[in-house]
Amino acid sequence: MIIIEKPELQKDGKEVLLSTRFQVEGEHNILWYRFSSKFEDYLVTESLDASLVGLLFLGLKTGNDIKLNGPVSARLLYTINHYLIKALCLANNEFKEIKIIADSLNHEDMNLGSTAGTGFSCGVDSFATYFSHSGEHSPFDIKYLTFFNVGSHGDFGGEKARKVYQKRLRSVNTFAEKAGKKVISIDSNLSEILKLNFQKTNTYRSASCILNLQKLFKNYYYASSFPLDQFNLNSVDTSYYDLLNLSMLSTESINFFSSDIYWTRIDKTSFISQFPETYDFLDVCTNLRDEFNSKNCSTCDKCMRTALTLELLGKLHLYKNVFDLDIYQNNKNRYIGKVLGTKKENIFNKDLLRLLLKKRKISLIHYGYYSSYKYKKLKKRIRKVIKKNPNKD
């Protein structure tokens, strides 16, 4: 069994640590989240919602029921026990159906701030959410941007991931200062505890951070990764079924929304390119950037996909300060060949191929690169088979 205790606050200079003791089959550990002390009055210690959501996958992975030695949102306990656990087990057949047991229930609305926030990474999805909610009235207007260290900078955490988090945070802070928004950064050891692939758990990691701030946020927008017509339960990425996840993770105090779920990534890219604020801040790169001259490496798949989309939309020149356009152009034809070769398994490349065809930008050279890509992929597959069966004639 997993036993979770009530969270405790500990001041540490300009920061505050919210820590929760828990044990798994008798082995003790501590889950912690670190905040600026500016937000101390909004941190939730009366309920175990955040730690329950953060550690839920640990229970599903190990098959341990979860016992909460303290109150939990009545709504959250109901939705997790009756809907989410069953859905997550359908999504991943390696998970085991468990039960959440709570000492007591919290039926109260704890919210004091009556405001809204959204996660912000300077990527396409987060910029789309930010600008699509511009002009909303309270409590739906975005006043805070959040940035977490719970896996997106490295699946399993550690100091390397923390350094990447701190580096990326500087860019977020710079944009927020220019936009007149406040940033709430949250560091945590959740990744080190879960030891699970980030994409398989990403929605729940982020939601656990925000559930610590239910007193501040009445509404929270989680930028969608996939459009609604791609909804499906799977073990690869929780983002595919965020409409379910986020509605089930809402409580009496906070509403979660999967934002912009009717837009494709191309729709979002087109939308944000209308806003000059993105021209110097767009950051989609998956590589560490110390060795690059621009904000984005301009060679990884996300960089290539975004730059190609912007070029097809006639907007790439506006982003010359964040992409190395020479590097991009040198790799463009090869990447289009890869788009041709991955159109069936990658929804983003499928949409991108439609745009390429619409703009009549496919030529013979791209089919040459497509053939090369498929050949290399086949060679890798053959090597794997030989490696698995080295002694077979």
PDB file of N, CA and C in Angstrom, residues 137-211:
ATOM      1  N   HIS A 137     -12.570  38.086 -19.543  1.00  0.00           N
ATOM      2  CA  HIS A 137     -12.890  38.757 -18.288  1.00  0.00           C
ATOM      3  C   HIS A 137     -12.598  37.836 -17.105  1.00  0.00           C
ATOM      4  N   SER A 138     -12.386  38.441 -15.941  1.00  0.00           N
ATOM      5  CA  SER A 138     -12.156  37.685 -14.710  1.00  0.00           C
ATOM      6  C   SER A 138     -13.362  36.792 -14.423  1.00  0.00           C
ATOM      7  N   PRO A 139     -13.158  35.564 -13.970  1.00  0.00           N
ATOM      8  CA  PRO A 139     -11.895  34.932 -13.574  1.00  0.00           C
ATOM      9  C   PRO A 139     -11.254  34.090 -14.679  1.00  0.00           C
ATOM     10  N   PHE A 140     -11.477  34.443 -15.941  1.00  0.00           N
ATOM     11  CA  PHE A 140     -10.941  33.649 -17.053  1.00  0.00           C
ATOM     12  C   PHE A 140      -9.743  34.313 -17.740  1.00  0.00           C
ATOM     13  N   ASP A 141      -9.421  35.537 -17.351  1.00  0.00           N
ATOM     14  CA  ASP A 141      -8.282  36.222 -17.961  1.00  0.00           C
ATOM     15  C   ASP A 141      -6.976  35.718 -17.342  1.00  0.00           C
ATOM     16  N   ILE A 142      -5.984  35.489 -18.185  1.00  0.00           N
ATOM     17  CA  ILE A 142      -4.710  34.934 -17.724  1.00  0.00           C
ATOM     18  C   ILE A 142      -3.869  36.032 -17.073  1.00  0.00           C
ATOM     19  N   LYS A 143      -3.582  35.847 -15.793  1.00  0.00           N
ATOM     20  CA  LYS A 143      -2.732  36.793 -15.067  1.00  0.00           C
ATOM     21  C   LYS A 143      -1.367  36.199 -14.733  1.00  0.00           C
ATOM     22  N   TYR A 144      -1.304  34.871 -14.737  1.00  0.00           N
ATOM     23  CA  TYR A 144      -0.055  34.208 -14.358  1.00  0.00           C
ATOM     24  C   TYR A 144       0.361  33.190 -15.415  1.00  0.00           C
ATOM     25  N   LEU A 145       1.664  33.127 -15.655  1.00  0.00           N
ATOM     26  CA  LEU A 145       2.258  32.087 -16.491  1.00  0.00           C
ATOM     27  C   LEU A 145       3.030  31.149 -15.570  1.00  0.00           C
ATOM     28  N   THR A 146       2.894  29.853 -15.795  1.00  0.00           N
ATOM     29  CA  THR A 146       3.582  28.893 -14.933  1.00  0.00           C
ATOM     30  C   THR A 146       4.636  28.124 -15.724  1.00  0.00           C
ATOM     31  N   PHE A 147       5.650  27.662 -14.995  1.00  0.00           N
ATOM     32  CA  PHE A 147       6.738  26.910 -15.619  1.00  0.00           C
ATOM     33  C   PHE A 147       7.249  25.902 -14.600  1.00  0.00           C
ATOM     34  N   PHE A 148       7.267  24.617 -14.996  1.00  0.00           N
ATOM     35  CA  PHE A 148       7.546  23.540 -14.043  1.00  0.00           C
ATOM     36  C   PHE A 148       8.803  22.753 -14.388  1.00  0.00           C
ATOM     37  N   ASN A 149       9.385  22.175 -13.353  1.00  0.00           N
ATOM     38  CA  ASN A 149      10.438  21.175 -13.542  1.00  0.00           C
ATOM     39  C   ASN A 149       9.903  19.836 -13.044  1.00  0.00           C
ATOM     40  N   VAL A 150       9.090  19.195 -13.879  1.00  0.00           N
ATOM     41  CA  VAL A 150       8.516  17.896 -13.502  1.00  0.00           C
ATOM     42  C   VAL A 150       8.632  16.873 -14.633  1.00  0.00           C
ATOM     43  N   GLY A 151       9.627  17.057 -15.517  1.00  0.00           N
ATOM     44  CA  GLY A 151       9.848  16.021 -16.520  1.00  0.00           C
ATOM     45  C   GLY A 151      10.091  16.486 -17.935  1.00  0.00           C
ATOM     46  N   SER A 152       9.603  17.665 -18.308  1.00  0.00           N
ATOM     47  CA  SER A 152       9.754  18.095 -19.701  1.00  0.00           C
ATOM     48  C   SER A 152      11.196  18.462 -20.043  1.00  0.00           C
ATOM     49  N   HIS A 153      12.033  18.636 -19.036  1.00  0.00           N
ATOM     50  CA  HIS A 153      13.448  18.962 -19.263  1.00  0.00           C
ATOM     51  C   HIS A 153      14.346  17.739 -19.078  1.00  0.00           C
ATOM     52  N   GLY A 154      13.710  16.593 -18.851  1.00  0.00           N
ATOM     53  CA  GLY A 154      14.426  15.340 -18.628  1.00  0.00           C
ATOM     54  C   GLY A 154      13.506  14.386 -17.892  1.00  0.00           C
ATOM     55  N   ASP A 155      13.196  13.247 -18.494  1.00  0.00           N
ATOM     56  CA  ASP A 155      12.183  12.328 -17.971  1.00  0.00           C
ATOM     57  C   ASP A 155      12.344  12.008 -16.491  1.00  0.00           C
ATOM     58  N   PHE A 156      13.585  11.784 -16.070  1.00  0.00           N
ATOM     59  CA  PHE A 156      13.823  11.259 -14.730  1.00  0.00           C
ATOM     60  C   PHE A 156      14.435  12.285 -13.780  1.00  0.00           C
ATOM     61  N   GLY A 157      14.387  13.557 -14.176  1.00  0.00           N
ATOM     62  CA  GLY A 157      14.845  14.620 -13.298  1.00  0.00           C
ATOM     63  C   GLY A 157      16.353  14.658 -13.150  1.00  0.00           C
ATOM     64  N   GLY A 158      16.817  15.036 -11.952  1.00  0.00           N
ATOM     65  CA  GLY A 158      18.246  15.133 -11.692  1.00  0.00           C
ATOM     66  C   GLY A 158      18.777  16.532 -11.968  1.00  0.00           C
ATOM     67  N   GLU A 159      20.052  16.735 -11.683  1.00  0.00           N
ATOM     68  CA  GLU A 159      20.655  18.060 -11.793  1.00  0.00           C
ATOM     69  C   GLU A 159      20.753  18.552 -13.236  1.00  0.00           C
ATOM     70  N   LYS A 160      20.985  17.639 -14.171  1.00  0.00           N
ATOM     71  CA  LYS A 160      21.066  18.048 -15.576  1.00  0.00           C
ATOM     72  C   LYS A 160      19.735  18.650 -16.027  1.00  0.00           C
ATOM     73  N   ALA A 161      18.629  17.969 -15.694  1.00  0.00           N
ATOM     74  CA  ALA A 161      17.299  18.479 -16.046  1.00  0.00           C
ATOM     75  C   ALA A 161      17.029  19.803 -15.341  1.00  0.00           C
ATOM     76  N   ARG A 162      17.501  19.922 -14.100  1.00  0.00           N
ATOM     77  CA  ARG A 162      17.278  21.157 -13.341  1.00  0.00           C
ATOM     78  C   ARG A 162      18.007  22.339 -13.983  1.00  0.00           C
ATOM     79  N   LYS A 163      19.190  22.108 -14.510  1.00  0.00           N
ATOM     80  CA  LYS A 163      19.937  23.177 -15.184  1.00  0.00           C
ATOM     81  C   LYS A 163      19.223  23.620 -16.459  1.00  0.00           C
ATOM     82  N   VAL A 164      18.671  22.652 -17.208  1.00  0.00           N
ATOM     83  CA  VAL A 164      17.913  22.980 -18.421  1.00  0.00           C
ATOM     84  C   VAL A 164      16.676  23.794 -18.050  1.00  0.00           C
ATOM     85  N   TYR A 165      15.998  23.376 -16.993  1.00  0.00           N
ATOM     86  CA  TYR A 165      14.812  24.079 -16.490  1.00  0.00           C
ATOM     87  C   TYR A 165      15.145  25.530 -16.149  1.00  0.00           C
ATOM     88  N   GLN A 166      16.238  25.734 -15.427  1.00  0.00           N
ATOM     89  CA  GLN A 166      16.624  27.085 -15.016  1.00  0.00           C
ATOM     90  C   GLN A 166      16.999  27.951 -16.213  1.00  0.00           C
ATOM     91  N   LYS A 167      17.627  27.337 -17.209  1.00  0.00           N
ATOM     92  CA  LYS A 167      18.000  28.084 -18.414  1.00  0.00           C
ATOM     93  C   LYS A 167      16.761  28.506 -19.199  1.00  0.00           C
ATOM     94  N   ARG A 168      15.828  27.574 -19.395  1.00  0.00           N
ATOM     95  CA  ARG A 168      14.614  27.894 -20.148  1.00  0.00           C
ATOM     96  C   ARG A 168      13.741  28.893 -19.399  1.00  0.00           C
ATOM     97  N   LEU A 169      13.799  28.831 -18.077  1.00  0.00           N
ATOM     98  CA  LEU A 169      13.005  29.742 -17.254  1.00  0.00           C
ATOM     99  C   LEU A 169      13.405  31.198 -17.494  1.00  0.00           C
ATOM    100  N   ARG A 170      14.666  31.441 -17.777  1.00  0.00           N
ATOM    101  CA  ARG A 170      15.125  32.811 -18.020  1.00  0.00           C
ATOM    102  C   ARG A 170      14.406  33.434 -19.215  1.00  0.00           C
ATOM    103  N   SER A 171      14.213  32.639 -20.261  1.00  0.00           N
ATOM    104  CA  SER A 171      13.512  33.134 -21.447  1.00  0.00           C
ATOM    105  C   SER A 171      12.046  33.416 -21.140  1.00  0.00           C
ATOM    106  N   VAL A 172      11.419  32.518 -20.369  1.00  0.00           N
ATOM    107  CA  VAL A 172      10.020  32.710 -19.973  1.00  0.00           C
ATOM    108  C   VAL A 172       9.879  33.988 -19.146  1.00  0.00           C
ATOM    109  N   ASN A 173      10.810  34.196 -18.211  1.00  0.00           N
ATOM    110  CA  ASN A 173      10.771  35.399 -17.367  1.00  0.00           C
ATOM    111  C   ASN A 173      10.920  36.673 -18.191  1.00  0.00           C
ATOM    112  N   THR A 174      11.793  36.626 -19.195  1.00  0.00           N
ATOM    113  CA  THR A 174      12.008  37.808 -20.042  1.00  0.00           C
ATOM    114  C   THR A 174      10.742  38.158 -20.816  1.00  0.00           C
ATOM    115  N   PHE A 175      10.090  37.126 -21.397  1.00  0.00           N
ATOM    116  CA  PHE A 175       8.841  37.383 -22.121  1.00  0.00           C
ATOM    117  C   PHE A 175       7.777  37.927 -21.172  1.00  0.00           C
ATOM    118  N   ALA A 176       7.628  37.290 -20.006  1.00  0.00           N
ATOM    119  CA  ALA A 176       6.590  37.689 -19.054  1.00  0.00           C
ATOM    120  C   ALA A 176       6.775  39.133 -18.600  1.00  0.00           C
ATOM    121  N   GLU A 177       8.023  39.530 -18.405  1.00  0.00           N
ATOM    122  CA  GLU A 177       8.301  40.909 -17.987  1.00  0.00           C
ATOM    123  C   GLU A 177       7.836  41.897 -19.052  1.00  0.00           C
ATOM    124  N   LYS A 178       8.095  41.573 -20.316  1.00  0.00           N
ATOM    125  CA  LYS A 178       7.664  42.450 -21.412  1.00  0.00           C
ATOM    126  C   LYS A 178       6.149  42.453 -21.563  1.00  0.00           C
ATOM    127  N   ALA A 179       5.518  41.302 -21.256  1.00  0.00           N
ATOM    128  CA  ALA A 179       4.064  41.179 -21.410  1.00  0.00           C
ATOM    129  C   ALA A 179       3.306  41.671 -20.182  1.00  0.00           C
ATOM    130  N   GLY A 180       4.026  41.976 -19.107  1.00  0.00           N
ATOM    131  CA  GLY A 180       3.378  42.440 -17.888  1.00  0.00           C
ATOM    132  C   GLY A 180       2.666  41.342 -17.124  1.00  0.00           C
ATOM    133  N   LYS A 181       3.177  40.109 -17.230  1.00  0.00           N
ATOM    134  CA  LYS A 181       2.586  38.974 -16.518  1.00  0.00           C
ATOM    135  C   LYS A 181       3.546  38.462 -15.443  1.00  0.00           C
ATOM    136  N   LYS A 182       2.998  37.806 -14.441  1.00  0.00           N
ATOM    137  CA  LYS A 182       3.809  37.212 -13.383  1.00  0.00           C
ATOM    138  C   LYS A 182       4.065  35.742 -13.702  1.00  0.00           C
ATOM    139  N   VAL A 183       5.249  35.272 -13.349  1.00  0.00           N
ATOM    140  CA  VAL A 183       5.621  33.870 -13.573  1.00  0.00           C
ATOM    141  C   VAL A 183       5.656  33.134 -12.240  1.00  0.00           C
ATOM    142  N   ILE A 184       5.047  31.961 -12.218  1.00  0.00           N
ATOM    143  CA  ILE A 184       5.160  31.066 -11.066  1.00  0.00           C
ATOM    144  C   ILE A 184       5.962  29.858 -11.519  1.00  0.00           C
ATOM    145  N   SER A 185       7.181  29.750 -11.036  1.00  0.00           N
ATOM    146  CA  SER A 185       8.013  28.591 -11.374  1.00  0.00           C
ATOM    147  C   SER A 185       7.949  27.592 -10.224  1.00  0.00           C
ATOM    148  N   ILE A 186       7.868  26.316 -10.578  1.00  0.00           N
ATOM    149  CA  ILE A 186       7.742  25.257  -9.572  1.00  0.00           C
ATOM    150  C   ILE A 186       8.767  24.171  -9.858  1.00  0.00           C
ATOM    151  N   ASP A 187       9.680  23.989  -8.921  1.00  0.00           N
ATOM    152  CA  ASP A 187      10.642  22.892  -8.994  1.00  0.00           C
ATOM    153  C   ASP A 187      10.099  21.746  -8.143  1.00  0.00           C
ATOM    154  N   SER A 188      10.461  20.522  -8.486  1.00  0.00           N
ATOM    155  CA  SER A 188       9.947  19.359  -7.755  1.00  0.00           C
ATOM    156  C   SER A 188      10.848  18.157  -7.981  1.00  0.00           C
ATOM    157  N   ASN A 189      10.730  17.187  -7.086  1.00  0.00           N
ATOM    158  CA  ASN A 189      11.441  15.906  -7.263  1.00  0.00           C
ATOM    159  C   ASN A 189      10.502  14.814  -7.765  1.00  0.00           C
ATOM    160  N   LEU A 190       9.354  15.212  -8.329  1.00  0.00           N
ATOM    161  CA  LEU A 190       8.364  14.239  -8.788  1.00  0.00           C
ATOM    162  C   LEU A 190       8.941  13.298  -9.840  1.00  0.00           C
ATOM    163  N   SER A 191       9.752  13.817 -10.753  1.00  0.00           N
ATOM    164  CA  SER A 191      10.341  12.975 -11.805  1.00  0.00           C
ATOM    165  C   SER A 191      11.229  11.888 -11.214  1.00  0.00           C
ATOM    166  N   GLU A 192      12.033  12.268 -10.216  1.00  0.00           N
ATOM    167  CA  GLU A 192      12.932  11.301  -9.580  1.00  0.00           C
ATOM    168  C   GLU A 192      12.154  10.194  -8.872  1.00  0.00           C
ATOM    169  N   ILE A 193      10.977  10.534  -8.370  1.00  0.00           N
ATOM    170  CA  ILE A 193      10.152   9.546  -7.665  1.00  0.00           C
ATOM    171  C   ILE A 193       9.445   8.612  -8.645  1.00  0.00           C
ATOM    172  N   LEU A 194       8.832   9.178  -9.681  1.00  0.00           N
ATOM    173  CA  LEU A 194       8.046   8.355 -10.610  1.00  0.00           C
ATOM    174  C   LEU A 194       8.910   7.431 -11.457  1.00  0.00           C
ATOM    175  N   LYS A 195      10.043   7.971 -11.947  1.00  0.00           N
ATOM    176  CA  LYS A 195      10.920   7.190 -12.839  1.00  0.00           C
ATOM    177  C   LYS A 195      10.123   6.602 -14.019  1.00  0.00           C
ATOM    178  N   LEU A 196       9.314   7.458 -14.633  1.00  0.00           N
ATOM    179  CA  LEU A 196       8.483   7.065 -15.771  1.00  0.00           C
ATOM    180  C   LEU A 196       8.699   8.045 -16.919  1.00  0.00           C
ATOM    181  N   ASN A 197       8.446   7.581 -18.136  1.00  0.00           N
ATOM    182  CA  ASN A 197       8.525   8.442 -19.309  1.00  0.00           C
ATOM    183  C   ASN A 197       7.597   9.642 -19.140  1.00  0.00           C
ATOM    184  N   PHE A 198       8.105  10.825 -19.462  1.00  0.00           N
ATOM    185  CA  PHE A 198       7.337  12.051 -19.242  1.00  0.00           C
ATOM    186  C   PHE A 198       6.047  12.081 -20.045  1.00  0.00           C
ATOM    187  N   GLN A 199       6.108  11.745 -21.347  1.00  0.00           N
ATOM    188  CA  GLN A 199       4.919  11.833 -22.191  1.00  0.00           C
ATOM    189  C   GLN A 199       3.793  10.936 -21.686  1.00  0.00           C
ATOM    190  N   LYS A 200       4.157   9.812 -21.076  1.00  0.00           N
ATOM    191  CA  LYS A 200       3.142   8.875 -20.586  1.00  0.00           C
ATOM    192  C   LYS A 200       2.403   9.405 -19.360  1.00  0.00           C
ATOM    193  N   THR A 201       2.939  10.449 -18.742  1.00  0.00           N
ATOM    194  CA  THR A 201       2.397  10.938 -17.470  1.00  0.00           C
ATOM    195  C   THR A 201       2.287  12.459 -17.415  1.00  0.00           C
ATOM    196  N   ASN A 202       2.548  13.150 -18.525  1.00  0.00           N
ATOM    197  CA  ASN A 202       2.786  14.599 -18.463  1.00  0.00           C
ATOM    198  C   ASN A 202       1.624  15.412 -17.910  1.00  0.00           C
ATOM    199  N   THR A 203       0.404  15.096 -18.281  1.00  0.00           N
ATOM    200  CA  THR A 203      -0.746  15.879 -17.826  1.00  0.00           C
ATOM    201  C   THR A 203      -0.875  15.838 -16.311  1.00  0.00           C
ATOM    202  N   TYR A 204      -0.652  14.670 -15.746  1.00  0.00           N
ATOM    203  CA  TYR A 204      -0.826  14.482 -14.305  1.00  0.00           C
ATOM    204  C   TYR A 204       0.288  15.153 -13.513  1.00  0.00           C
ATOM    205  N   ARG A 205       1.486  15.170 -14.059  1.00  0.00           N
ATOM    206  CA  ARG A 205       2.593  15.860 -13.387  1.00  0.00           C
ATOM    207  C   ARG A 205       2.289  17.355 -13.271  1.00  0.00           C
ATOM    208  N   SER A 206       1.853  17.944 -14.383  1.00  0.00           N
ATOM    209  CA  SER A 206       1.555  19.382 -14.379  1.00  0.00           C
ATOM    210  C   SER A 206       0.359  19.701 -13.488  1.00  0.00           C
ATOM    211  N   ALA A 207      -0.674  18.875 -13.562  1.00  0.00           N
ATOM    212  CA  ALA A 207      -1.865  19.106 -12.739  1.00  0.00           C
ATOM    213  C   ALA A 207      -1.531  19.024 -11.257  1.00  0.00           C
ATOM    214  N   SER A 208      -0.627  18.117 -10.886  1.00  0.00           N
ATOM    215  CA  SER A 208      -0.252  17.996  -9.472  1.00  0.00           C
ATOM    216  C   SER A 208       0.380  19.290  -8.978  1.00  0.00           C
ATOM    217  N   CYS A 209       1.195  19.934  -9.822  1.00  0.00           N
ATOM    218  CA  CYS A 209       1.799  21.214  -9.438  1.00  0.00           C
ATOM    219  C   CYS A 209       0.725  22.266  -9.177  1.00  0.00           C
ATOM    220  N   ILE A 210      -0.236  22.350 -10.082  1.00  0.00           N
ATOM    221  CA  ILE A 210      -1.258  23.393  -9.992  1.00  0.00           C
ATOM    222  C   ILE A 210      -2.245  23.138  -8.858  1.00  0.00           C
ATOM    223  N   LEU A 211      -2.488  21.886  -8.521  1.00  0.00           N
ATOM    224  CA  LEU A 211      -3.398  21.591  -7.409  1.00  0.00           C
ATOM    225  C   LEU A 211      -2.854  22.105  -6.080  1.00  0.00           C
TER     226      LEU A 211
END
